[in-house]
């Protein structure tokens, strides 16, 4: 079995008290997704696609398919919350992604879950 198929890497960031200015800005969210792909040293195959939420759940959802999996970001403008998910079959620097997201959205509070799955 090749090294490529042996591991899965996943970071999930759940944040609150985010800077509200960036949570509803489509072009800014597209730039954030592109920068995360660069940090992970992965090529975007499709996207980023950013869409607005419904009036009763305002915010944005951004998504990009990358050469090893995906990047998704959900923003919630009323509650000033943010969810970021990066999943890959190629290892990437999780701390760089986490630090970038914290700076990009001026996070005051967040929980981060990282998962590495190794297959025998």
Coordinates of N, CA and C in Angstrom, one line a residue:
X1 N 0.9 -1.2 0.0 CA 0.0 0.0 0.0 C 0.9 1.2 0.0
X2 N 0.6 2.2 -0.8 CA 1.4 3.4 -0.9 C 1.2 4.3 0.3
X3 N 2.2 5.2 0.5 CA 2.1 6.2 1.6 C 0.9 7.1 1.5
X4 N 0.5 7.4 0.2 CA -0.6 8.3 0.0 C -1.9 7.8 0.6
X5 N -2.1 6.5 0.5 CA -3.3 5.9 1.0 C -3.3 5.6 2.5
X6 N -2.2 5.8 3.2 CA -2.1 5.4 4.5 C -2.6 6.4 5.6
X7 N -2.7 7.6 5.3 CA -3.1 8.6 6.3 C -4.2 9.5 5.8
X8 N -4.9 10.0 6.8 CA -5.9 11.1 6.6 C -5.7 12.1 7.6
X9 N -5.8 13.4 7.2 CA -5.5 14.5 8.2 C -6.7 15.4 8.1
X10 N -7.1 15.9 9.3 CA -8.4 16.6 9.4 C -8.3 17.7 10.5
X11 N -8.6 18.9 10.2 CA -8.7 19.9 11.2 C -10.1 20.6 11.2
X12 N -10.7 20.7 12.3 CA -12.0 21.4 12.5 C -11.8 22.5 13.5
X13 N -12.2 23.7 13.0 CA -12.1 24.9 13.9 C -13.5 25.4 14.1
X14 N -13.9 25.5 15.4 CA -15.3 26.0 15.7 C -15.0 27.3 16.5
X15 N -15.4 28.5 16.0 CA -15.0 29.7 16.6 C -16.2 30.6 16.9
X16 N -16.0 31.5 17.9 CA -17.1 32.4 18.3 C -16.4 33.8 18.5
X17 N -17.3 34.8 18.7 CA -16.8 36.2 18.9 C -15.8 36.6 17.7
X18 N -16.2 36.3 16.5 CA -15.4 36.6 15.4 C -15.6 38.0 14.9
X19 N -14.7 38.6 14.2 CA -14.8 39.9 13.7 C -16.0 39.9 12.7
X20 N -17.1 40.6 12.9 CA -18.3 40.5 12.1 C -18.0 41.0 10.7
X21 N -17.1 41.9 10.5 CA -16.8 42.5 9.1 C -16.5 41.4 8.1
X22 N -15.7 40.4 8.5 CA -15.3 39.4 7.6 C -16.2 38.2 7.4
X23 N -17.2 38.1 8.2 CA -18.1 37.0 8.1 C -19.1 37.0 7.0
X24 N -19.4 38.2 6.5 CA -20.4 38.4 5.4 C -19.8 38.9 4.1
X25 N -18.4 38.8 4.0 CA -17.7 39.3 2.8 C -17.3 38.2 1.9
X26 N -18.1 38.0 0.8 CA -17.8 36.9 -0.1 C -16.4 36.9 -0.7
X27 N -15.9 38.1 -1.3 CA -14.6 38.1 -1.8 C -13.5 37.8 -0.8
X28 N -13.7 38.2 0.5 CA -12.7 38.0 1.5 C -12.7 36.5 1.8
X29 N -13.9 35.8 1.9 CA -13.9 34.4 2.2 C -13.3 33.6 1.0
X30 N -13.5 34.0 -0.2 CA -12.8 33.3 -1.3 C -11.3 33.4 -1.1
X31 N -10.7 34.6 -0.8 CA -9.3 34.8 -0.5 C -8.8 33.9 0.6
X32 N -9.6 33.8 1.7 CA -9.2 32.9 2.8 C -9.1 31.5 2.3
X33 N -10.0 31.0 1.6 CA -10.0 29.6 1.1 C -8.8 29.4 0.2
X34 N -8.5 30.3 -0.7 CA -7.3 30.2 -1.6 C -6.0 30.2 -0.7
X35 N -6.0 31.0 0.3 CA -4.8 31.1 1.1 C -4.6 29.8 1.9
X36 N -5.7 29.2 2.4 CA -5.6 27.9 3.1 C -5.0 26.9 2.2
X37 N -5.5 26.9 0.9 CA -5.0 25.9 0.0 C -3.5 26.1 -0.2
X38 N -3.0 27.4 -0.3 CA -1.6 27.6 -0.5 C -0.8 27.2 0.8
X39 N -1.3 27.5 1.9 CA -0.6 27.0 3.2 C -0.5 25.5 3.2
X40 N -1.5 24.8 2.7 CA -1.5 23.4 2.7 C -0.7 22.8 1.5
X41 N -0.2 23.7 0.7 CA 0.5 23.3 -0.6 C -0.3 22.4 -1.4
X42 N -1.6 22.8 -1.6 CA -2.5 22.0 -2.4 C -3.2 22.8 -3.5
X43 N -3.5 22.2 -4.6 CA -4.0 22.9 -5.7 C -5.6 22.8 -5.7
X44 N -6.2 23.9 -5.9 CA -7.7 24.0 -6.0 C -8.1 23.4 -7.4
X45 N -9.0 22.4 -7.3 CA -9.5 21.8 -8.5 C -10.8 22.4 -9.0
X46 N -11.6 22.9 -8.0 CA -12.8 23.6 -8.3 C -13.2 24.5 -7.1
X47 N -13.5 25.7 -7.5 CA -13.9 26.7 -6.5 C -12.8 27.8 -6.4
X48 N -12.9 28.5 -5.3 CA -13.9 28.4 -4.3 C -15.3 28.9 -4.7
X49 N -16.3 28.2 -4.2 CA -17.6 28.6 -4.4 C -18.1 29.2 -3.1
X50 N -18.7 30.4 -3.1 CA -19.2 31.0 -1.9 C -20.6 31.4 -2.1
X51 N -21.5 31.0 -1.2 CA -22.9 31.3 -1.3 C -23.5 31.9 0.0
X52 N -24.5 32.7 -0.1 CA -25.1 33.3 1.0 C -26.2 32.4 1.6
X53 N -26.3 32.4 3.0 CA -27.3 31.6 3.6 C -28.7 32.2 3.5
X54 N -29.7 31.6 4.0 CA -31.0 32.0 3.9 C -31.2 33.1 4.9
X55 N -32.2 34.0 4.8 CA -32.4 35.1 5.7 C -32.6 34.7 7.1
X56 N -33.2 33.6 7.4 CA -33.3 33.2 8.8 C -32.1 32.5 9.4
X57 N -31.1 32.3 8.6 CA -29.8 31.8 9.0 C -28.7 32.5 8.2
X58 N -28.5 33.8 8.4 CA -27.6 34.6 7.6 C -26.1 34.2 7.8
X59 N -25.4 34.3 6.7 CA -24.0 34.0 6.7 C -23.5 33.5 5.4
X60 N -22.4 33.0 5.3 CA -21.8 32.5 4.1 C -21.3 31.0 4.2
X61 N -21.4 30.3 3.1 CA -20.7 29.0 3.1 C -19.8 29.0 1.9
X62 N -18.5 28.7 2.1 CA -17.5 28.6 1.1 C -16.9 27.2 1.0
X63 N -16.6 26.8 -0.2 CA -16.1 25.4 -0.4 C -15.2 25.4 -1.5
X64 N -14.1 24.6 -1.4 CA -13.2 24.3 -2.5 C -12.8 22.9 -2.5
X65 N -12.8 22.3 -3.7 CA -12.3 20.9 -3.8 C -10.8 21.1 -4.1
X66 N -10.0 20.5 -3.3 CA -8.5 20.5 -3.5 C -8.0 19.2 -4.0
X67 N -6.8 19.2 -4.5 CA -6.3 17.9 -5.1 C -6.2 16.7 -4.2
X68 N -6.3 16.9 -2.9 CA -6.3 15.8 -2.0 C -7.6 15.7 -1.2
X69 N -8.6 16.6 -1.3 CA -9.9 16.5 -0.6 C -10.6 17.8 -0.6
X70 N -10.8 18.5 0.5 CA -11.7 19.7 0.5 C -11.3 20.7 1.6
X71 N -11.8 22.0 1.4 CA -11.8 23.0 2.4 C -13.2 23.6 2.5
X72 N -13.8 23.7 3.6 CA -15.1 24.3 3.8 C -15.1 25.3 4.9
X73 N -15.8 26.4 4.8 CA -16.0 27.4 5.8 C -17.4 27.8 5.8
X74 N -18.0 27.9 7.0 CA -19.3 28.3 7.3 C -19.3 29.5 8.2
X75 N -19.9 30.6 7.9 CA -19.9 31.8 8.7 C -21.4 32.1 9.2
X76 N -21.5 32.6 10.3 CA -22.8 32.9 10.9 C -22.8 34.3 11.4
X77 N -23.3 35.3 10.6 CA -23.1 36.7 10.9 C -23.8 37.2 12.1
X78 N -25.0 36.7 12.4 CA -25.8 37.2 13.6 C -25.1 36.7 14.9
X79 N -24.6 35.5 15.0 CA -24.0 35.0 16.2 C -22.5 35.2 16.2
X80 N -21.9 35.7 15.1 CA -20.5 36.0 15.0 C -19.7 34.7 15.2
X81 N -20.2 33.6 14.5 CA -19.5 32.3 14.7 C -19.0 31.9 13.3
X82 N -18.1 30.9 13.4 CA -17.3 30.4 12.2 C -17.0 28.9 12.4
X83 N -17.1 28.2 11.3 CA -16.7 26.8 11.3 C -15.8 26.5 10.1
X84 N -14.6 26.0 10.3 CA -13.7 25.7 9.3 C -13.4 24.2 9.3
X85 N -13.3 23.6 8.1 CA -13.0 22.2 8.0 C -12.1 22.0 6.9
X86 N -10.9 21.4 7.2 CA -9.9 21.1 6.1 C -9.6 19.6 6.3
X87 N -9.9 18.8 5.2 CA -9.6 17.4 5.2 C -8.7 17.0 4.0
X88 N -7.8 16.2 4.3 CA -6.8 15.8 3.2 C -6.2 14.4 3.4
X89 N -5.9 13.9 2.3 CA -5.1 12.6 2.3 C -3.6 12.9 2.2
X90 N -3.2 14.2 2.2 CA -1.8 14.6 2.2 C -1.6 15.4 3.4
X91 N -0.5 15.1 4.1 CA -0.2 15.9 5.3 C 0.0 17.3 5.1
X92 N -0.4 18.2 6.0 CA -0.3 19.6 5.9 C 0.0 20.1 7.3
X93 N 0.5 21.4 7.4 CA 0.8 22.0 8.7 C -0.4 22.5 9.3
X94 N -1.0 21.7 10.2 CA -2.3 22.1 10.9 C -2.1 23.4 11.7
X95 N -1.0 23.6 12.3 CA -0.8 24.8 13.1 C -0.8 26.1 12.3
X96 N -0.2 26.0 11.1 CA -0.2 27.1 10.2 C -1.6 27.5 9.8
X97 N -2.4 26.5 9.5 CA -3.8 26.7 9.1 C -4.6 27.4 10.3
X98 N -4.4 26.8 11.4 CA -5.1 27.3 12.6 C -4.7 28.8 12.9
X99 N -3.4 29.1 12.8 CA -2.9 30.4 13.1 C -3.4 31.4 12.0
X100 N -3.4 31.0 10.8 CA -3.9 31.8 9.7 C -5.4 32.2 9.9
X101 N -6.2 31.1 10.2 CA -7.7 31.4 10.4 C -7.9 32.3 11.6
X102 N -7.1 32.1 12.7 CA -7.3 33.0 13.9 C -7.0 34.4 13.5
X103 N -6.0 34.7 12.7 CA -5.6 36.0 12.3 C -6.6 36.6 11.3
X104 N -7.0 35.8 10.3 CA -7.9 36.2 9.2 C -9.3 36.7 9.8
X105 N -9.7 36.0 10.8 CA -11.1 36.4 11.4 C -11.0 37.0 12.7
X106 N -9.9 37.4 13.2 CA -9.7 38.0 14.5 C -10.5 37.2 15.6
X107 N -10.2 35.9 15.7 CA -10.9 35.1 16.6 C -10.6 35.4 18.1
X108 N -11.6 35.5 18.9 CA -11.5 35.7 20.3 C -11.5 34.4 21.1
X109 N -12.3 33.4 20.5 CA -12.4 32.1 21.1 C -12.6 31.0 20.1
X110 N -12.0 29.9 20.3 CA -12.2 28.8 19.4 C -11.8 27.4 20.0
X111 N -12.4 26.4 19.5 CA -12.1 25.0 19.8 C -11.6 24.4 18.5
X112 N -10.5 23.6 18.6 CA -9.9 23.0 17.4 C -9.8 21.5 17.7
X113 N -10.3 20.7 16.7 CA -10.1 19.3 16.8 C -9.3 18.9 15.6
X114 N -8.3 18.1 15.9 CA -7.4 17.5 14.8 C -7.5 16.0 14.9
X115 N -7.6 15.4 13.7 CA -7.7 14.0 13.6 C -6.7 13.5 12.6
X116 N -5.9 12.5 12.9 CA -5.0 11.8 12.0 C -5.4 10.3 12.0
X117 N -5.8 9.8 10.9 CA -6.2 8.4 10.8 C -5.0 7.7 10.0
X118 N -4.5 6.7 10.7 CA -3.4 5.9 10.1 C -4.0 4.5 9.8
X119 N -3.8 4.0 8.6 CA -4.3 2.7 8.2 C -3.1 1.7 8.2
X120 N -3.3 0.6 8.8 CA -2.2 -0.4 8.8 C -2.0 -1.1 7.5

